[in-house]
Amino acid sequence: ARRSHASRLHSRCTIGAMTPDLVKLRAKQKSLRVVLDNLELTLVDEAQWTKPSDTSYLNDASRANPDVMANVAAMAATNTLVAWFGEDSEGFVGLWRGVACRPLASSPVVKLDTEGQYEIVAMTVPDYIAISVSKDDFDETRKALVKAGLKVGRDRDAIWAKLNEWSDDPNEFRNSLYDHIKKKKRSQP
């Protein structure tokens, strides 16, 4: 039987252990409760968490639409390249391993919003937390993260500047795969 894009990618890119930052963050959740609560961040300790790929919201008409299902397949495949670690007020957050299946420690933080768009938001989990708060709360949040033993960029500009070096875009990957799936479906009898 032919395997889906998602299962082929997943078999190449196994998750393994999470990063030291996430281990430390989980261990320090109590002392960082205010920071995590401000983001409405819930950490998930389930390497193969499937909630970001849930399609139970689709109705019969959507399931019959080949474009919708091509997007569902493309997102499912893209999601296998992410080590999801939580959900915040804006969507799901994880580590983008990309097609190269880079190690988690060098994988940037990706967010999947409620509209189905992916965005690289920071190069590290502590930077993601610090950059996700308001400008007014940045210094206090940074101080709490550093006190918990996490390394955080010195300021918002430094965190954003690191993102300029990034070129592996999960949206581009998903869109390319979506186009490929649609084209393949059209060519089938």
JSON list of C-alpha atoms in Angstrom, two decimals:
[
{"chain": "A", "resi": 1, "resn": "ALA", "atom": "CA", "xyz": [0.00, 0.00, 0.00]},
{"chain": "A", "resi": 2, "resn": "ARG", "atom": "CA", "xyz": [1.13, 3.55, -0.75]},
{"chain": "A", "resi": 3, "resn": "ARG", "atom": "CA", "xyz": [2.03, 5.60, 2.29]},
{"chain": "A", "resi": 4, "resn": "SER", "atom": "CA", "xyz": [0.89, 9.18, 2.69]},
{"chain": "A", "resi": 5, "resn": "HIS", "atom": "CA", "xyz": [3.27, 12.14, 2.56]},
{"chain": "A", "resi": 6, "resn": "ALA", "atom": "CA", "xyz": [2.79, 12.53, 6.30]},
{"chain": "A", "resi": 7, "resn": "SER", "atom": "CA", "xyz": [3.71, 8.93, 7.17]},
{"chain": "A", "resi": 8, "resn": "ARG", "atom": "CA", "xyz": [6.76, 8.97, 4.86]},
{"chain": "A", "resi": 9, "resn": "LEU", "atom": "CA", "xyz": [8.04, 12.20, 6.43]},
{"chain": "A", "resi": 10, "resn": "HIS", "atom": "CA", "xyz": [7.22, 11.05, 9.95]},
{"chain": "A", "resi": 11, "resn": "SER", "atom": "CA", "xyz": [9.19, 7.84, 9.56]},
{"chain": "A", "resi": 12, "resn": "ARG", "atom": "CA", "xyz": [12.25, 9.91, 8.53]},
{"chain": "A", "resi": 13, "resn": "CYS", "atom": "CA", "xyz": [11.95, 12.53, 11.25]},
{"chain": "A", "resi": 14, "resn": "THR", "atom": "CA", "xyz": [11.43, 10.92, 14.66]},
{"chain": "A", "resi": 15, "resn": "ILE", "atom": "CA", "xyz": [11.08, 13.24, 17.62]},
{"chain": "A", "resi": 16, "resn": "GLY", "atom": "CA", "xyz": [13.19, 11.79, 20.44]},
{"chain": "A", "resi": 17, "resn": "ALA", "atom": "CA", "xyz": [13.88, 13.78, 23.60]},
{"chain": "A", "resi": 18, "resn": "MET", "atom": "CA", "xyz": [12.95, 17.45, 23.89]},
{"chain": "A", "resi": 19, "resn": "THR", "atom": "CA", "xyz": [15.46, 20.28, 24.20]},
{"chain": "A", "resi": 20, "resn": "PRO", "atom": "CA", "xyz": [17.18, 21.23, 27.47]},
{"chain": "A", "resi": 21, "resn": "ASP", "atom": "CA", "xyz": [15.22, 24.51, 27.37]},
{"chain": "A", "resi": 22, "resn": "LEU", "atom": "CA", "xyz": [11.91, 22.66, 27.36]},
{"chain": "A", "resi": 23, "resn": "VAL", "atom": "CA", "xyz": [13.04, 20.27, 30.08]},
{"chain": "A", "resi": 24, "resn": "LYS", "atom": "CA", "xyz": [14.07, 23.27, 32.21]},
{"chain": "A", "resi": 25, "resn": "LEU", "atom": "CA", "xyz": [10.86, 25.14, 31.39]},
{"chain": "A", "resi": 26, "resn": "ARG", "atom": "CA", "xyz": [8.74, 22.18, 32.45]},
{"chain": "A", "resi": 27, "resn": "ALA", "atom": "CA", "xyz": [10.72, 21.83, 35.66]},
{"chain": "A", "resi": 28, "resn": "LYS", "atom": "CA", "xyz": [10.29, 25.55, 36.44]},
{"chain": "A", "resi": 29, "resn": "GLN", "atom": "CA", "xyz": [6.59, 25.84, 35.50]},
{"chain": "A", "resi": 30, "resn": "LYS", "atom": "CA", "xyz": [5.58, 26.73, 39.05]},
{"chain": "A", "resi": 31, "resn": "SER", "atom": "CA", "xyz": [8.02, 29.64, 39.36]},
{"chain": "A", "resi": 32, "resn": "LEU", "atom": "CA", "xyz": [7.13, 30.80, 35.81]},
{"chain": "A", "resi": 33, "resn": "ARG", "atom": "CA", "xyz": [3.36, 30.38, 36.26]},
{"chain": "A", "resi": 34, "resn": "VAL", "atom": "CA", "xyz": [2.60, 34.11, 35.86]},
{"chain": "A", "resi": 35, "resn": "VAL", "atom": "CA", "xyz": [4.64, 34.31, 32.64]},
{"chain": "A", "resi": 36, "resn": "LEU", "atom": "CA", "xyz": [3.08, 31.14, 31.18]},
{"chain": "A", "resi": 37, "resn": "ASP", "atom": "CA", "xyz": [-0.42, 32.20, 32.24]},
{"chain": "A", "resi": 38, "resn": "ASN", "atom": "CA", "xyz": [-0.02, 35.59, 30.51]},
{"chain": "A", "resi": 39, "resn": "LEU", "atom": "CA", "xyz": [0.57, 33.71, 27.25]},
{"chain": "A", "resi": 40, "resn": "GLU", "atom": "CA", "xyz": [-2.11, 31.17, 28.09]},
{"chain": "A", "resi": 41, "resn": "LEU", "atom": "CA", "xyz": [0.64, 28.67, 27.34]},
{"chain": "A", "resi": 42, "resn": "THR", "atom": "CA", "xyz": [-0.08, 25.07, 28.16]},
{"chain": "A", "resi": 43, "resn": "LEU", "atom": "CA", "xyz": [2.91, 22.78, 27.78]},
{"chain": "A", "resi": 44, "resn": "VAL", "atom": "CA", "xyz": [2.28, 19.34, 26.33]},
{"chain": "A", "resi": 45, "resn": "ASP", "atom": "CA", "xyz": [4.48, 16.40, 27.20]},
{"chain": "A", "resi": 46, "resn": "GLU", "atom": "CA", "xyz": [3.45, 14.13, 24.37]},
{"chain": "A", "resi": 47, "resn": "ALA", "atom": "CA", "xyz": [6.00, 13.73, 21.56]},
{"chain": "A", "resi": 48, "resn": "GLN", "atom": "CA", "xyz": [3.42, 12.65, 18.97]},
{"chain": "A", "resi": 49, "resn": "TRP", "atom": "CA", "xyz": [0.68, 15.12, 19.97]},
{"chain": "A", "resi": 50, "resn": "THR", "atom": "CA", "xyz": [-2.00, 15.07, 17.25]},
{"chain": "A", "resi": 51, "resn": "LYS", "atom": "CA", "xyz": [-4.24, 17.99, 18.23]},
{"chain": "A", "resi": 52, "resn": "PRO", "atom": "CA", "xyz": [-2.62, 20.39, 15.69]},
{"chain": "A", "resi": 53, "resn": "SER", "atom": "CA", "xyz": [-3.67, 17.96, 12.92]},
{"chain": "A", "resi": 54, "resn": "ASP", "atom": "CA", "xyz": [-7.23, 17.42, 14.18]},
{"chain": "A", "resi": 55, "resn": "THR", "atom": "CA", "xyz": [-9.83, 17.52, 11.39]},
{"chain": "A", "resi": 56, "resn": "SER", "atom": "CA", "xyz": [-12.96, 16.74, 13.39]},
{"chain": "A", "resi": 57, "resn": "TYR", "atom": "CA", "xyz": [-14.26, 20.25, 12.61]},
{"chain": "A", "resi": 58, "resn": "LEU", "atom": "CA", "xyz": [-14.64, 19.38, 8.90]},
{"chain": "A", "resi": 59, "resn": "ASN", "atom": "CA", "xyz": [-18.18, 18.76, 7.68]},
{"chain": "A", "resi": 60, "resn": "ASP", "atom": "CA", "xyz": [-19.16, 16.36, 4.87]},
{"chain": "A", "resi": 61, "resn": "ALA", "atom": "CA", "xyz": [-19.07, 19.11, 2.22]},
{"chain": "A", "resi": 62, "resn": "SER", "atom": "CA", "xyz": [-15.54, 20.08, 3.23]},
{"chain": "A", "resi": 63, "resn": "ARG", "atom": "CA", "xyz": [-14.42, 16.44, 3.21]},
{"chain": "A", "resi": 64, "resn": "ALA", "atom": "CA", "xyz": [-15.81, 16.08, -0.32]},
{"chain": "A", "resi": 65, "resn": "ASN", "atom": "CA", "xyz": [-13.86, 19.12, -1.53]},
{"chain": "A", "resi": 66, "resn": "PRO", "atom": "CA", "xyz": [-10.54, 17.99, -3.09]},
{"chain": "A", "resi": 67, "resn": "ASP", "atom": "CA", "xyz": [-8.88, 21.37, -2.41]},
{"chain": "A", "resi": 68, "resn": "VAL", "atom": "CA", "xyz": [-9.77, 21.22, 1.28]},
{"chain": "A", "resi": 69, "resn": "MET", "atom": "CA", "xyz": [-8.53, 17.64, 1.55]},
{"chain": "A", "resi": 70, "resn": "ALA", "atom": "CA", "xyz": [-5.31, 18.52, -0.29]},
{"chain": "A", "resi": 71, "resn": "ASN", "atom": "CA", "xyz": [-4.72, 21.22, 2.32]},
{"chain": "A", "resi": 72, "resn": "VAL", "atom": "CA", "xyz": [-5.52, 18.78, 5.13]},
{"chain": "A", "resi": 73, "resn": "ALA", "atom": "CA", "xyz": [-2.98, 16.30, 3.70]},
{"chain": "A", "resi": 74, "resn": "ALA", "atom": "CA", "xyz": [-0.35, 19.02, 3.23]},
{"chain": "A", "resi": 75, "resn": "MET", "atom": "CA", "xyz": [-0.83, 20.29, 6.78]},
{"chain": "A", "resi": 76, "resn": "ALA", "atom": "CA", "xyz": [-0.68, 16.76, 8.20]},
{"chain": "A", "resi": 77, "resn": "ALA", "atom": "CA", "xyz": [2.63, 16.21, 6.40]},
{"chain": "A", "resi": 78, "resn": "THR", "atom": "CA", "xyz": [3.98, 19.58, 7.55]},
{"chain": "A", "resi": 79, "resn": "ASN", "atom": "CA", "xyz": [2.93, 18.84, 11.13]},
{"chain": "A", "resi": 80, "resn": "THR", "atom": "CA", "xyz": [5.05, 15.66, 11.16]},
{"chain": "A", "resi": 81, "resn": "LEU", "atom": "CA", "xyz": [8.08, 17.93, 10.80]},
{"chain": "A", "resi": 82, "resn": "VAL", "atom": "CA", "xyz": [7.18, 19.81, 13.98]},
{"chain": "A", "resi": 83, "resn": "ALA", "atom": "CA", "xyz": [7.83, 18.66, 17.54]},
{"chain": "A", "resi": 84, "resn": "TRP", "atom": "CA", "xyz": [4.80, 20.30, 19.15]},
{"chain": "A", "resi": 85, "resn": "PHE", "atom": "CA", "xyz": [5.33, 21.36, 22.75]},
{"chain": "A", "resi": 86, "resn": "GLY", "atom": "CA", "xyz": [2.25, 23.41, 23.56]},
{"chain": "A", "resi": 87, "resn": "GLU", "atom": "CA", "xyz": [-0.67, 25.64, 22.84]},
{"chain": "A", "resi": 88, "resn": "ASP", "atom": "CA", "xyz": [-0.99, 29.34, 23.60]},
{"chain": "A", "resi": 89, "resn": "SER", "atom": "CA", "xyz": [-3.69, 31.95, 23.12]},
{"chain": "A", "resi": 90, "resn": "GLU", "atom": "CA", "xyz": [-2.89, 32.24, 19.39]},
{"chain": "A", "resi": 91, "resn": "GLY", "atom": "CA", "xyz": [-2.48, 28.59, 18.40]},
{"chain": "A", "resi": 92, "resn": "PHE", "atom": "CA", "xyz": [-0.05, 25.70, 18.62]},
{"chain": "A", "resi": 93, "resn": "VAL", "atom": "CA", "xyz": [3.70, 26.04, 19.19]},
{"chain": "A", "resi": 94, "resn": "GLY", "atom": "CA", "xyz": [6.46, 23.62, 18.39]},
{"chain": "A", "resi": 95, "resn": "LEU", "atom": "CA", "xyz": [9.97, 23.18, 17.05]},
{"chain": "A", "resi": 96, "resn": "TRP", "atom": "CA", "xyz": [10.23, 23.28, 13.24]},
{"chain": "A", "resi": 97, "resn": "ARG", "atom": "CA", "xyz": [12.60, 20.48, 12.20]},
{"chain": "A", "resi": 98, "resn": "GLY", "atom": "CA", "xyz": [11.94, 21.00, 8.51]},
{"chain": "A", "resi": 99, "resn": "VAL", "atom": "CA", "xyz": [12.56, 18.52, 5.73]},
{"chain": "A", "resi": 100, "resn": "ALA", "atom": "CA", "xyz": [16.17, 18.18, 6.88]},
{"chain": "A", "resi": 101, "resn": "CYS", "atom": "CA", "xyz": [14.89, 16.85, 10.25]},
{"chain": "A", "resi": 102, "resn": "ARG", "atom": "CA", "xyz": [17.34, 19.11, 12.07]},
{"chain": "A", "resi": 103, "resn": "PRO", "atom": "CA", "xyz": [18.04, 18.33, 15.73]},
{"chain": "A", "resi": 104, "resn": "LEU", "atom": "CA", "xyz": [15.53, 19.81, 18.15]},
{"chain": "A", "resi": 105, "resn": "ALA", "atom": "CA", "xyz": [18.17, 21.93, 19.89]},
{"chain": "A", "resi": 106, "resn": "SER", "atom": "CA", "xyz": [18.79, 23.83, 16.63]},
{"chain": "A", "resi": 107, "resn": "SER", "atom": "CA", "xyz": [15.15, 23.96, 15.51]},
{"chain": "A", "resi": 108, "resn": "PRO", "atom": "CA", "xyz": [13.33, 27.31, 15.64]},
{"chain": "A", "resi": 109, "resn": "VAL", "atom": "CA", "xyz": [9.97, 27.81, 17.28]},
{"chain": "A", "resi": 110, "resn": "VAL", "atom": "CA", "xyz": [7.03, 27.68, 14.89]},
{"chain": "A", "resi": 111, "resn": "LYS", "atom": "CA", "xyz": [3.49, 28.77, 15.57]},
{"chain": "A", "resi": 112, "resn": "LEU", "atom": "CA", "xyz": [0.43, 27.36, 13.81]},
{"chain": "A", "resi": 113, "resn": "ASP", "atom": "CA", "xyz": [-2.35, 29.92, 14.19]},
{"chain": "A", "resi": 114, "resn": "THR", "atom": "CA", "xyz": [-6.09, 29.36, 14.17]},
{"chain": "A", "resi": 115, "resn": "GLU", "atom": "CA", "xyz": [-6.21, 30.25, 10.45]},
{"chain": "A", "resi": 116, "resn": "GLY", "atom": "CA", "xyz": [-3.83, 27.42, 9.55]},
{"chain": "A", "resi": 117, "resn": "GLN", "atom": "CA", "xyz": [-0.79, 29.62, 8.92]},
{"chain": "A", "resi": 118, "resn": "TYR", "atom": "CA", "xyz": [2.68, 28.69, 10.12]},
{"chain": "A", "resi": 119, "resn": "GLU", "atom": "CA", "xyz": [5.19, 31.28, 11.28]},
{"chain": "A", "resi": 120, "resn": "ILE", "atom": "CA", "xyz": [8.72, 30.99, 12.65]},
{"chain": "A", "resi": 121, "resn": "VAL", "atom": "CA", "xyz": [8.48, 33.19, 15.76]},
{"chain": "A", "resi": 122, "resn": "ALA", "atom": "CA", "xyz": [11.82, 32.71, 17.54]},
{"chain": "A", "resi": 123, "resn": "MET", "atom": "CA", "xyz": [15.02, 30.72, 17.40]},
{"chain": "A", "resi": 124, "resn": "THR", "atom": "CA", "xyz": [14.64, 29.33, 20.94]},
{"chain": "A", "resi": 125, "resn": "VAL", "atom": "CA", "xyz": [11.80, 28.53, 23.32]},
{"chain": "A", "resi": 126, "resn": "PRO", "atom": "CA", "xyz": [12.85, 31.18, 25.89]},
{"chain": "A", "resi": 127, "resn": "ASP", "atom": "CA", "xyz": [13.06, 33.80, 23.12]},
{"chain": "A", "resi": 128, "resn": "TYR", "atom": "CA", "xyz": [9.56, 32.79, 21.95]},
{"chain": "A", "resi": 129, "resn": "ILE", "atom": "CA", "xyz": [8.19, 33.34, 25.45]},
{"chain": "A", "resi": 130, "resn": "ALA", "atom": "CA", "xyz": [9.97, 36.69, 25.85]},
{"chain": "A", "resi": 131, "resn": "ILE", "atom": "CA", "xyz": [8.93, 38.02, 22.44]},
{"chain": "A", "resi": 132, "resn": "SER", "atom": "CA", "xyz": [5.32, 36.93, 22.92]},
{"chain": "A", "resi": 133, "resn": "VAL", "atom": "CA", "xyz": [4.64, 39.37, 25.73]},
{"chain": "A", "resi": 134, "resn": "SER", "atom": "CA", "xyz": [4.00, 43.09, 25.35]},
{"chain": "A", "resi": 135, "resn": "LYS", "atom": "CA", "xyz": [6.92, 45.52, 25.08]},
{"chain": "A", "resi": 136, "resn": "ASP", "atom": "CA", "xyz": [6.12, 46.74, 28.58]},
{"chain": "A", "resi": 137, "resn": "ASP", "atom": "CA", "xyz": [6.38, 43.22, 30.03]},
{"chain": "A", "resi": 138, "resn": "PHE", "atom": "CA", "xyz": [9.52, 42.15, 28.14]},
{"chain": "A", "resi": 139, "resn": "ASP", "atom": "CA", "xyz": [12.13, 43.12, 30.75]},
{"chain": "A", "resi": 140, "resn": "GLU", "atom": "CA", "xyz": [10.24, 41.52, 33.64]},
{"chain": "A", "resi": 141, "resn": "THR", "atom": "CA", "xyz": [9.55, 38.35, 31.61]},
{"chain": "A", "resi": 142, "resn": "ARG", "atom": "CA", "xyz": [13.18, 38.15, 30.48]},
{"chain": "A", "resi": 143, "resn": "LYS", "atom": "CA", "xyz": [14.34, 38.53, 34.08]},
{"chain": "A", "resi": 144, "resn": "ALA", "atom": "CA", "xyz": [12.04, 35.69, 35.24]},
{"chain": "A", "resi": 145, "resn": "LEU", "atom": "CA", "xyz": [13.26, 33.40, 32.44]},
{"chain": "A", "resi": 146, "resn": "VAL", "atom": "CA", "xyz": [16.94, 34.14, 33.18]},
{"chain": "A", "resi": 147, "resn": "LYS", "atom": "CA", "xyz": [16.33, 33.56, 36.89]},
{"chain": "A", "resi": 148, "resn": "ALA", "atom": "CA", "xyz": [14.87, 30.15, 35.94]},
{"chain": "A", "resi": 149, "resn": "GLY", "atom": "CA", "xyz": [18.16, 29.34, 34.19]},
{"chain": "A", "resi": 150, "resn": "LEU", "atom": "CA", "xyz": [17.06, 29.99, 30.61]},
{"chain": "A", "resi": 151, "resn": "LYS", "atom": "CA", "xyz": [19.09, 31.97, 28.08]},
{"chain": "A", "resi": 152, "resn": "VAL", "atom": "CA", "xyz": [17.12, 34.82, 26.47]},
{"chain": "A", "resi": 153, "resn": "GLY", "atom": "CA", "xyz": [18.06, 37.43, 23.88]},
{"chain": "A", "resi": 154, "resn": "ARG", "atom": "CA", "xyz": [19.15, 40.75, 25.39]},
{"chain": "A", "resi": 155, "resn": "ASP", "atom": "CA", "xyz": [16.22, 42.68, 23.88]},
{"chain": "A", "resi": 156, "resn": "ARG", "atom": "CA", "xyz": [13.33, 42.38, 21.43]},
{"chain": "A", "resi": 157, "resn": "ASP", "atom": "CA", "xyz": [15.40, 43.67, 18.49]},
{"chain": "A", "resi": 158, "resn": "ALA", "atom": "CA", "xyz": [18.10, 41.04, 19.07]},
{"chain": "A", "resi": 159, "resn": "ILE", "atom": "CA", "xyz": [15.48, 38.28, 19.11]},
{"chain": "A", "resi": 160, "resn": "TRP", "atom": "CA", "xyz": [13.84, 39.54, 15.90]},
{"chain": "A", "resi": 161, "resn": "ALA", "atom": "CA", "xyz": [17.24, 39.97, 14.22]},
{"chain": "A", "resi": 162, "resn": "LYS", "atom": "CA", "xyz": [18.01, 36.27, 14.66]},
{"chain": "A", "resi": 163, "resn": "LEU", "atom": "CA", "xyz": [14.95, 35.46, 12.55]},
{"chain": "A", "resi": 164, "resn": "ASN", "atom": "CA", "xyz": [16.40, 37.32, 9.56]},
{"chain": "A", "resi": 165, "resn": "GLU", "atom": "CA", "xyz": [18.92, 34.49, 9.23]},
{"chain": "A", "resi": 166, "resn": "TRP", "atom": "CA", "xyz": [16.17, 31.89, 8.77]},
{"chain": "A", "resi": 167, "resn": "SER", "atom": "CA", "xyz": [15.11, 30.65, 5.33]},
{"chain": "A", "resi": 168, "resn": "ASP", "atom": "CA", "xyz": [13.32, 27.30, 5.85]},
{"chain": "A", "resi": 169, "resn": "ASP", "atom": "CA", "xyz": [9.67, 28.39, 5.84]},
{"chain": "A", "resi": 170, "resn": "PRO", "atom": "CA", "xyz": [7.00, 25.89, 6.94]},
{"chain": "A", "resi": 171, "resn": "ASN", "atom": "CA", "xyz": [4.29, 27.79, 5.01]},
{"chain": "A", "resi": 172, "resn": "GLU", "atom": "CA", "xyz": [6.30, 27.50, 1.80]},
{"chain": "A", "resi": 173, "resn": "PHE", "atom": "CA", "xyz": [6.75, 23.78, 2.45]},
{"chain": "A", "resi": 174, "resn": "ARG", "atom": "CA", "xyz": [3.03, 23.28, 3.11]},
{"chain": "A", "resi": 175, "resn": "ASN", "atom": "CA", "xyz": [2.01, 25.37, 0.06]},
{"chain": "A", "resi": 176, "resn": "SER", "atom": "CA", "xyz": [4.38, 23.48, -2.22]},
{"chain": "A", "resi": 177, "resn": "LEU", "atom": "CA", "xyz": [3.08, 20.16, -0.96]},
{"chain": "A", "resi": 178, "resn": "TYR", "atom": "CA", "xyz": [-0.52, 21.38, -1.33]},
{"chain": "A", "resi": 179, "resn": "ASP", "atom": "CA", "xyz": [0.14, 22.30, -4.98]},
{"chain": "A", "resi": 180, "resn": "HIS", "atom": "CA", "xyz": [1.80, 18.93, -5.58]},
{"chain": "A", "resi": 181, "resn": "ILE", "atom": "CA", "xyz": [-1.11, 17.00, -4.06]},
{"chain": "A", "resi": 182, "resn": "LYS", "atom": "CA", "xyz": [-3.69, 18.99, -6.04]},
{"chain": "A", "resi": 183, "resn": "LYS", "atom": "CA", "xyz": [-1.77, 18.44, -9.27]},
{"chain": "A", "resi": 184, "resn": "LYS", "atom": "CA", "xyz": [-1.44, 14.73, -8.57]},
{"chain": "A", "resi": 185, "resn": "LYS", "atom": "CA", "xyz": [-5.17, 14.40, -7.80]},
{"chain": "A", "resi": 186, "resn": "ARG", "atom": "CA", "xyz": [-6.07, 16.17, -11.06]},
{"chain": "A", "resi": 187, "resn": "SER", "atom": "CA", "xyz": [-3.92, 13.80, -13.08]},
{"chain": "A", "resi": 188, "resn": "GLN", "atom": "CA", "xyz": [-5.62, 10.72, -11.60]},
{"chain": "A", "resi": 189, "resn": "PRO", "atom": "CA", "xyz": [-8.56, 9.23, -13.51]}
]
